[in-house]
Coordinates of C-alpha atoms in Angstrom, one line a residue:
L887 CA 0.6 -141.8 80.1
S888 CA -1.3 -142.7 82.9
R889 CA -4.0 -144.9 84.3
N890 CA -5.8 -144.6 88.0
I891 CA -8.7 -147.3 89.0
G892 CA -10.0 -146.1 92.3
T893 CA -12.3 -148.6 94.2
V894 CA -13.9 -148.2 97.6
K895 CA -14.1 -150.9 100.2
H896 CA -15.1 -151.6 103.6
L897 CA -17.3 -148.5 104.2
L898 CA -19.2 -148.7 107.7
E899 CA -22.0 -151.3 108.1
G900 CA -25.1 -149.7 106.5
V901 CA -23.3 -147.4 104.1
D902 CA -23.2 -147.9 100.8
I903 CA -22.8 -144.5 99.4
L904 CA -20.1 -141.8 100.5
Y905 CA -20.8 -138.4 99.4
V906 CA -17.5 -136.8 100.0
T907 CA -18.3 -133.4 98.5
D908 CA -21.1 -131.2 98.0
V909 CA -21.4 -131.7 94.2
Q910 CA -25.4 -132.0 93.0
V911 CA -27.0 -130.8 90.0
G912 CA -30.8 -132.1 89.7
N913 CA -31.0 -135.8 91.1
V914 CA -27.0 -136.0 90.4
K915 CA -24.5 -136.6 92.7
A916 CA -20.5 -136.9 92.8
A917 CA -20.1 -140.2 95.0
S918 CA -18.1 -143.4 95.9
F919 CA -19.8 -146.6 96.2
N920 CA -18.7 -149.0 98.7
D921 CA -17.3 -152.1 96.6
G922 CA -17.4 -149.8 93.3
C923 CA -15.5 -147.1 92.0
F924 CA -14.8 -144.2 94.3
M925 CA -14.9 -141.4 91.4
G926 CA -18.9 -142.0 90.6
I927 CA -22.0 -140.3 89.7
S928 CA -25.3 -141.2 91.5
G929 CA -28.5 -140.5 90.0
S930 CA -32.1 -141.7 88.9
Q931 CA -33.2 -143.9 86.2
W932 CA -36.5 -145.1 84.6
T933 CA -37.7 -148.6 85.2
R934 CA -36.9 -151.0 82.7
T935 CA -37.3 -154.6 82.0
D936 CA -35.1 -157.4 82.2
D937 CA -34.1 -156.8 78.4
G938 CA -33.7 -153.0 78.9
K939 CA -37.4 -151.7 77.8
V940 CA -38.8 -148.5 79.8
V941 CA -41.7 -149.1 81.3
L942 CA -44.6 -146.6 80.8
D943 CA -47.3 -145.4 83.0
D944 CA -51.1 -145.0 81.5
N945 CA -50.2 -141.8 80.1
G946 CA -47.3 -143.1 78.0
M947 CA -44.6 -141.6 80.4
P948 CA -41.5 -143.5 81.8
T949 CA -42.1 -144.6 85.4
W950 CA -39.3 -144.4 87.8
D951 CA -38.9 -145.7 91.9
A952 CA -38.0 -142.2 92.9
K953 CA -34.7 -143.5 94.2
T954 CA -31.6 -141.0 93.5
T955 CA -28.8 -143.5 94.6
Y956 CA -28.6 -145.7 91.4
C957 CA -24.3 -145.7 90.1
V958 CA -25.4 -144.2 86.6
G959 CA -21.8 -143.3 85.9
D960 CA -17.9 -143.4 86.5
R961 CA -16.1 -139.9 86.2
E962 CA -12.5 -142.1 86.3
P963 CA -10.8 -141.8 82.5
N964 CA -9.6 -145.0 81.7
V965 CA -6.5 -143.5 80.5
K966 CA -5.1 -139.7 80.2
G967 CA -1.6 -138.6 78.7
G968 CA -0.2 -136.1 76.8
W969 CA 2.8 -135.7 74.0
N970 CA 5.2 -133.1 74.0
N971 CA 7.5 -132.5 71.1
T972 CA 9.9 -130.1 70.0
F973 CA 11.3 -129.5 66.2
T974 CA 14.3 -127.4 65.1
Y975 CA 15.6 -126.6 61.7
K976 CA 18.2 -123.9 61.4
N977 CA 17.4 -120.9 63.2
L978 CA 13.3 -122.0 63.7
T979 CA 12.0 -124.1 66.7
L980 CA 8.5 -125.5 66.7
S981 CA 7.2 -127.0 69.7
M982 CA 3.8 -128.6 70.4
L983 CA 2.1 -130.3 73.8
W984 CA -1.1 -132.5 73.3
D985 CA -3.2 -133.7 75.5
F986 CA -6.1 -136.6 75.4
S987 CA -8.2 -138.3 77.5
F988 CA -10.3 -141.7 77.0
G989 CA -13.3 -143.3 78.8
G990 CA -14.3 -141.4 82.1
D991 CA -18.1 -140.2 82.1
V992 CA -19.4 -136.5 82.1
F993 CA -22.7 -135.5 83.3
N994 CA -23.6 -132.4 81.1
G995 CA -25.2 -130.5 83.9
T996 CA -25.6 -127.7 81.3
Q997 CA -27.6 -129.7 78.9
Y998 CA -29.7 -130.5 82.3
G999 CA -30.4 -127.3 82.8
M1000 CA -31.0 -125.6 79.4
T1001 CA -33.7 -128.9 79.1
I1002 CA -35.6 -128.3 81.7
Y1003 CA -36.0 -124.4 80.9
G1004 CA -36.9 -125.2 77.2
T1005 CA -33.7 -124.1 76.1
S1006 CA -31.7 -126.9 74.4
K1007 CA -31.7 -128.0 71.3
L1008 CA -33.5 -131.1 72.2
S1009 CA -36.4 -129.4 74.2
A1010 CA -36.7 -127.3 70.9
N1011 CA -38.8 -130.0 69.7
R1012 CA -42.4 -128.9 70.7
E1013 CA -44.4 -130.1 67.6
S1014 CA -44.7 -133.7 68.9
I1015 CA -42.9 -136.3 71.0
T1016 CA -43.1 -140.3 70.3
I1017 CA -42.5 -142.5 73.7
N1018 CA -42.0 -146.0 73.0
G1019 CA -41.8 -148.9 75.9
V1020 CA -43.7 -151.1 77.0
Q1021 CA -46.6 -151.4 79.5
K1022 CA -47.1 -154.4 82.3
Q1023 CA -50.6 -156.2 81.6
A1024 CA -52.7 -158.2 84.5
D1025 CA -50.7 -161.1 83.7
D1026 CA -47.5 -159.6 84.6
T1027 CA -46.3 -160.0 81.4
Y1028 CA -45.4 -156.8 79.0
K1029 CA -46.7 -155.2 76.1
D1030 CA -45.0 -153.3 73.6
V1031 CA -46.6 -149.5 73.0
S1032 CA -46.2 -146.1 71.8
F1033 CA -47.6 -142.9 72.6
T1034 CA -47.1 -139.9 70.3
Y1035 CA -48.4 -136.2 71.7
E1036 CA -48.7 -133.6 69.4
R1037 CA -48.9 -129.6 70.0
G1038 CA -52.2 -128.0 69.3
K1039 CA -54.3 -131.2 70.3
T1040 CA -56.0 -132.1 73.3
Y1041 CA -55.4 -135.6 75.7
Q1042 CA -56.7 -137.2 78.4
F1043 CA -53.8 -137.1 80.4
N1044 CA -54.1 -138.1 84.4
G1045 CA -57.7 -138.0 84.1
K1046 CA -58.7 -134.8 82.5
E1047 CA -58.3 -132.4 79.1
T1048 CA -54.7 -131.8 78.8
S1049 CA -53.2 -129.8 75.8
G1050 CA -50.5 -131.5 74.1
D1051 CA -48.1 -128.4 74.4
A1052 CA -48.3 -128.8 78.1
I1053 CA -47.6 -132.7 77.9
I1054 CA -44.5 -132.2 75.7
R1055 CA -43.3 -129.1 78.0
D1056 CA -44.1 -131.7 81.1
Y1057 CA -42.0 -134.8 79.8
Y1058 CA -39.1 -132.5 79.0
Q1059 CA -39.1 -131.2 82.3
T1060 CA -40.0 -133.5 84.7
Y1061 CA -39.8 -137.1 83.0
Y1062 CA -36.7 -137.0 80.7
P1063 CA -34.3 -135.9 83.6
R1064 CA -35.6 -138.6 85.9
E1065 CA -33.1 -141.1 83.2
S1066 CA -29.8 -139.4 84.6
R1067 CA -28.0 -141.2 82.2
N1068 CA -29.8 -138.9 79.3
F1069 CA -27.2 -136.2 80.1
I1070 CA -24.0 -138.4 80.3
T1071 CA -21.3 -139.3 78.3
K1072 CA -18.4 -141.8 78.2
T1073 CA -15.8 -138.9 77.0
N1074 CA -12.9 -139.0 74.6
Y1075 CA -10.9 -135.8 73.3
L1076 CA -7.6 -134.8 71.9
R1077 CA -6.5 -131.1 72.1
L1078 CA -3.6 -129.1 70.8
R1079 CA -2.9 -127.5 74.3
S1080 CA 0.2 -125.3 73.2
L1081 CA 1.6 -124.7 70.0
N1082 CA 5.0 -122.5 69.9
L1083 CA 6.9 -121.1 67.0
T1084 CA 10.4 -119.2 67.6
W1085 CA 12.8 -117.6 64.8
N1086 CA 16.2 -116.4 66.4
L1087 CA 17.3 -114.1 64.0
P1088 CA 20.7 -114.5 62.3
K1089 CA 23.6 -112.9 64.1
P1090 CA 25.2 -111.3 60.9
W1091 CA 21.6 -109.3 60.9
L1092 CA 22.2 -108.3 64.2
A1093 CA 26.0 -107.3 64.0
K1094 CA 25.0 -104.4 62.0
T1095 CA 23.2 -103.0 64.8
G1096 CA 26.0 -102.8 66.9
F1097 CA 24.5 -103.3 70.2
I1098 CA 21.7 -106.2 70.0
K1099 CA 23.4 -109.4 70.7
A1100 CA 20.4 -111.6 70.2
C1101 CA 16.9 -111.6 68.9
A1102 CA 14.1 -114.1 69.0
L1103 CA 10.5 -113.3 68.1
N1104 CA 8.0 -115.8 69.1
V1105 CA 4.3 -116.4 68.5
A1106 CA 2.2 -118.9 70.8
A1107 CA -1.2 -120.4 70.7
N1108 CA -2.9 -122.1 73.2
N1109 CA -6.2 -124.3 72.8
L1110 CA -6.1 -124.2 69.0
L1111 CA -7.5 -127.5 68.5
L1112 CA -10.2 -130.0 69.9
F1113 CA -11.6 -133.1 69.0
T1114 CA -13.9 -134.9 71.4
N1115 CA -17.3 -136.9 70.9
Y1116 CA -18.8 -134.3 74.2
D1117 CA -21.3 -131.7 73.4
G1118 CA -19.2 -128.9 75.2
D1119 CA -15.6 -128.4 76.4
P1120 CA -14.4 -131.8 78.3
D1121 CA -11.7 -129.9 79.9
V1122 CA -14.0 -127.7 82.3
S1123 CA -15.3 -130.7 84.0
F1124 CA -12.2 -132.1 85.1
A1125 CA -10.8 -128.7 86.6
G1126 CA -11.9 -130.3 90.1
S1127 CA -13.3 -127.3 91.8
G1128 CA -16.6 -126.0 89.7
S1129 CA -19.6 -123.8 90.3
I1130 CA -21.5 -126.5 91.9
G1131 CA -19.4 -127.4 94.6
S1132 CA -15.5 -128.6 95.0
S1133 CA -14.0 -131.7 93.5
S1134 CA -16.6 -131.3 90.5
S1135 CA -14.4 -133.7 88.0
G1136 CA -16.8 -135.0 85.6
I1137 CA -20.0 -132.9 86.3
D1138 CA -20.4 -129.7 83.7
Y1139 CA -22.6 -127.2 85.1
Y1140 CA -22.5 -124.1 82.8
C1141 CA -18.9 -123.9 83.0
V1142 CA -16.8 -121.7 80.9
P1143 CA -14.8 -123.5 78.2
S1144 CA -11.0 -123.4 77.7
V1145 CA -9.7 -120.1 76.2
R1146 CA -8.1 -119.9 73.0
T1147 CA -5.2 -117.7 73.3
F1148 CA -2.6 -115.8 71.1
T1149 CA 0.8 -114.1 72.3
F1150 CA 3.2 -112.6 70.4
G1151 CA 6.7 -111.7 72.1
V1152 CA 10.5 -110.3 71.1
N1153 CA 13.0 -111.3 73.4
L1154 CA 16.1 -108.9 72.7
T1155 CA 19.4 -109.7 74.2
F1156 CA 21.9 -106.6 74.6

């Protein structure tokens, strides 16, 4: 069982963010923040009111300030651990290893990429979109508003006639990814990492052969079970070096999930 809390202190004057790796997916980077988390995630975000409502523009699209230096996540888990146990009954031995992790943000770069290319489940809904938020009024107050765009219809968008199809597509490709937290999950998981069963054949059976002193039959399996709230395999994002650069822990970008394997073996002693 382990818990690590990494913080960054006393960066050079004027340096608020330290990028110690080359990891980047869209607006998201692996980052360390001065007087903040060491394994942070920097990214962009929608403009919001003090009570958290999204500020929309005249077209009903979320606004942003184009900054990509906000701390949008912390990749370090709250606690990680494992449980290894072995049970023996007569000639049978069963051993298992469970891994678990609670907390720690994971940026789902796979969902990000699939969304901007229109191949994710989220962007598959192209019949209509409804965007809720607020718009700033002349007296600096905010008014609750809601905009709906439907496929097959046309709308005035940025001063010109635009199809609902194009608006919906542009929302998923341009506006939705500007809120980096849309693709971040505070991840928990419990995994049965390995399971091993061994049967030692009774010696009286082997004595009949005249030349085999011991025989053990073994069946082993890896990655049999996974319980997680993450849409994917959270293990790939904790692997360190990844497809988008070194030290990509907590950033999942088209990573290959852990493989489920089965092995059978016979151990003979003559």
